[in-house]
Structures are given as C-alpha cells and as structure tokens.
Amino acid sequence: MTTGGQVGKAEAARWASSRWPHLRPAIDAALEWRRTQAVRDETPVPTELAAQIADLLTIAETMAGKADRSTPTGH
C-alpha cells in the first residue's frame, strides 16, 4: 500500500514485522500456520491467532484510509 507495488506474502510479512515490531509474534505465527496447515488442508485459523489477525487487518485498513486521504484524487 505504501509503494503501490505488489509483493509476495513473505516479503510483505518481513516489511510489516520491521514496521510494527510489536506485531512480529502474530505475523510469525500466521506465517507458520499458513506454511504448515492452511495451504495443505485449509485448517481453520486457531482462535488465539484470529484476534491477532484481526488487529493486523485493522492496521491495514487504517493505513489504506490514510493513503486514500493523502492523494489528491482520493485513489
């Protein structure tokens, strides 16, 4: 969102972890869950991880809203 480019999940996770170090445990847990479970058998997200993912989505939505307001056309 900040550069307008598209990257893979691992690269995006590294960037987010460096930008928000307090969320690193949640990001690492989400990546591990995805690597070991989600892709193979679509195992549901563990309850304790779901709240952390919700926090990450809130941050992303907030950042997207700030980006929209900072552009002259609103895009």
JSON list of C-alpha atoms in Angstrom, two decimals:
[
{"chain": "A", "resi": 1, "resn": "MET", "atom": "CA", "xyz": [0.00, 0.00, 0.00]},
{"chain": "A", "resi": 2, "resn": "THR", "atom": "CA", "xyz": [2.81, 2.42, 0.74]},
{"chain": "A", "resi": 3, "resn": "THR", "atom": "CA", "xyz": [4.69, 1.89, -2.53]},
{"chain": "A", "resi": 4, "resn": "GLY", "atom": "CA", "xyz": [1.91, 0.88, -4.89]},
{"chain": "A", "resi": 5, "resn": "GLY", "atom": "CA", "xyz": [3.83, -2.30, -5.71]},
{"chain": "A", "resi": 6, "resn": "GLN", "atom": "CA", "xyz": [2.80, -5.89, -5.21]},
{"chain": "A", "resi": 7, "resn": "VAL", "atom": "CA", "xyz": [4.99, -8.36, -3.32]},
{"chain": "A", "resi": 8, "resn": "GLY", "atom": "CA", "xyz": [4.67, -11.87, -2.00]},
{"chain": "A", "resi": 9, "resn": "LYS", "atom": "CA", "xyz": [3.35, -12.74, 1.44]},
{"chain": "A", "resi": 10, "resn": "ALA", "atom": "CA", "xyz": [6.78, -13.48, 2.90]},
{"chain": "A", "resi": 11, "resn": "GLU", "atom": "CA", "xyz": [8.21, -10.15, 1.76]},
{"chain": "A", "resi": 12, "resn": "ALA", "atom": "CA", "xyz": [5.14, -8.28, 2.95]},
{"chain": "A", "resi": 13, "resn": "ALA", "atom": "CA", "xyz": [5.40, -10.02, 6.32]},
{"chain": "A", "resi": 14, "resn": "ARG", "atom": "CA", "xyz": [9.06, -9.05, 6.67]},
{"chain": "A", "resi": 15, "resn": "TRP", "atom": "CA", "xyz": [8.18, -5.43, 5.90]},
{"chain": "A", "resi": 16, "resn": "ALA", "atom": "CA", "xyz": [5.26, -5.41, 8.37]},
{"chain": "A", "resi": 17, "resn": "SER", "atom": "CA", "xyz": [7.40, -7.03, 11.07]},
{"chain": "A", "resi": 18, "resn": "SER", "atom": "CA", "xyz": [10.04, -4.36, 10.71]},
{"chain": "A", "resi": 19, "resn": "ARG", "atom": "CA", "xyz": [7.46, -1.55, 10.67]},
{"chain": "A", "resi": 20, "resn": "TRP", "atom": "CA", "xyz": [5.43, -2.88, 13.63]},
{"chain": "A", "resi": 21, "resn": "PRO", "atom": "CA", "xyz": [7.83, -4.98, 15.78]},
{"chain": "A", "resi": 22, "resn": "HIS", "atom": "CA", "xyz": [5.18, -5.49, 18.47]},
{"chain": "A", "resi": 23, "resn": "LEU", "atom": "CA", "xyz": [3.16, -7.47, 15.90]},
{"chain": "A", "resi": 24, "resn": "ARG", "atom": "CA", "xyz": [6.07, -9.72, 14.90]},
{"chain": "A", "resi": 25, "resn": "PRO", "atom": "CA", "xyz": [4.87, -12.66, 17.05]},
{"chain": "A", "resi": 26, "resn": "ALA", "atom": "CA", "xyz": [1.43, -12.55, 15.42]},
{"chain": "A", "resi": 27, "resn": "ILE", "atom": "CA", "xyz": [2.90, -12.23, 11.93]},
{"chain": "A", "resi": 28, "resn": "ASP", "atom": "CA", "xyz": [5.34, -15.07, 12.54]},
{"chain": "A", "resi": 29, "resn": "ALA", "atom": "CA", "xyz": [2.56, -17.27, 13.95]},
{"chain": "A", "resi": 30, "resn": "ALA", "atom": "CA", "xyz": [0.34, -16.52, 10.95]},
{"chain": "A", "resi": 31, "resn": "LEU", "atom": "CA", "xyz": [3.12, -17.37, 8.50]},
{"chain": "A", "resi": 32, "resn": "GLU", "atom": "CA", "xyz": [3.91, -20.59, 10.33]},
{"chain": "A", "resi": 33, "resn": "TRP", "atom": "CA", "xyz": [0.24, -21.58, 10.39]},
{"chain": "A", "resi": 34, "resn": "ARG", "atom": "CA", "xyz": [-0.03, -20.87, 6.67]},
{"chain": "A", "resi": 35, "resn": "ARG", "atom": "CA", "xyz": [3.14, -22.77, 5.88]},
{"chain": "A", "resi": 36, "resn": "THR", "atom": "CA", "xyz": [2.22, -25.85, 7.87]},
{"chain": "A", "resi": 37, "resn": "GLN", "atom": "CA", "xyz": [-1.56, -26.10, 7.66]},
{"chain": "A", "resi": 38, "resn": "ALA", "atom": "CA", "xyz": [-3.64, -23.71, 5.62]},
{"chain": "A", "resi": 39, "resn": "VAL", "atom": "CA", "xyz": [-2.30, -24.45, 2.19]},
{"chain": "A", "resi": 40, "resn": "ARG", "atom": "CA", "xyz": [-2.47, -28.22, 2.53]},
{"chain": "A", "resi": 41, "resn": "ASP", "atom": "CA", "xyz": [-5.78, -28.87, 4.25]},
{"chain": "A", "resi": 42, "resn": "GLU", "atom": "CA", "xyz": [-7.39, -25.50, 4.91]},
{"chain": "A", "resi": 43, "resn": "THR", "atom": "CA", "xyz": [-7.25, -25.97, 8.67]},
{"chain": "A", "resi": 44, "resn": "PRO", "atom": "CA", "xyz": [-9.15, -23.13, 10.39]},
{"chain": "A", "resi": 45, "resn": "VAL", "atom": "CA", "xyz": [-7.16, -20.34, 11.98]},
{"chain": "A", "resi": 46, "resn": "PRO", "atom": "CA", "xyz": [-6.53, -21.08, 15.68]},
{"chain": "A", "resi": 47, "resn": "THR", "atom": "CA", "xyz": [-8.72, -18.96, 17.98]},
{"chain": "A", "resi": 48, "resn": "GLU", "atom": "CA", "xyz": [-5.74, -17.24, 19.62]},
{"chain": "A", "resi": 49, "resn": "LEU", "atom": "CA", "xyz": [-4.36, -16.28, 16.21]},
{"chain": "A", "resi": 50, "resn": "ALA", "atom": "CA", "xyz": [-7.69, -14.97, 14.89]},
{"chain": "A", "resi": 51, "resn": "ALA", "atom": "CA", "xyz": [-7.65, -11.96, 17.26]},
{"chain": "A", "resi": 52, "resn": "GLN", "atom": "CA", "xyz": [-4.10, -11.09, 16.23]},
{"chain": "A", "resi": 53, "resn": "ILE", "atom": "CA", "xyz": [-5.03, -11.32, 12.56]},
{"chain": "A", "resi": 54, "resn": "ALA", "atom": "CA", "xyz": [-7.99, -9.01, 13.22]},
{"chain": "A", "resi": 55, "resn": "ASP", "atom": "CA", "xyz": [-5.55, -6.48, 14.72]},
{"chain": "A", "resi": 56, "resn": "LEU", "atom": "CA", "xyz": [-3.38, -6.68, 11.60]},
{"chain": "A", "resi": 57, "resn": "LEU", "atom": "CA", "xyz": [-6.39, -6.14, 9.36]},
{"chain": "A", "resi": 58, "resn": "THR", "atom": "CA", "xyz": [-7.43, -3.10, 11.39]},
{"chain": "A", "resi": 59, "resn": "ILE", "atom": "CA", "xyz": [-3.95, -1.62, 10.95]},
{"chain": "A", "resi": 60, "resn": "ALA", "atom": "CA", "xyz": [-4.05, -2.32, 7.20]},
{"chain": "A", "resi": 61, "resn": "GLU", "atom": "CA", "xyz": [-7.48, -0.70, 6.87]},
{"chain": "A", "resi": 62, "resn": "THR", "atom": "CA", "xyz": [-6.30, 2.34, 8.81]},
{"chain": "A", "resi": 63, "resn": "MET", "atom": "CA", "xyz": [-3.19, 2.66, 6.66]},
{"chain": "A", "resi": 64, "resn": "ALA", "atom": "CA", "xyz": [-5.24, 2.28, 3.47]},
{"chain": "A", "resi": 65, "resn": "GLY", "atom": "CA", "xyz": [-7.58, 5.03, 4.64]},
{"chain": "A", "resi": 66, "resn": "LYS", "atom": "CA", "xyz": [-4.66, 7.34, 5.36]},
{"chain": "A", "resi": 67, "resn": "ALA", "atom": "CA", "xyz": [-3.21, 6.62, 1.93]},
{"chain": "A", "resi": 68, "resn": "ASP", "atom": "CA", "xyz": [-6.54, 7.43, 0.26]},
{"chain": "A", "resi": 69, "resn": "ARG", "atom": "CA", "xyz": [-6.77, 10.76, 2.07]},
{"chain": "A", "resi": 70, "resn": "SER", "atom": "CA", "xyz": [-3.20, 11.70, 1.19]},
{"chain": "A", "resi": 71, "resn": "THR", "atom": "CA", "xyz": [-3.66, 11.50, -2.57]},
{"chain": "A", "resi": 72, "resn": "PRO", "atom": "CA", "xyz": [-5.20, 14.44, -4.45]},
{"chain": "A", "resi": 73, "resn": "THR", "atom": "CA", "xyz": [-7.76, 12.27, -6.23]},
{"chain": "A", "resi": 74, "resn": "GLY", "atom": "CA", "xyz": [-8.55, 10.06, -3.28]},
{"chain": "A", "resi": 75, "resn": "HIS", "atom": "CA", "xyz": [-7.23, 6.92, -5.07]}
]
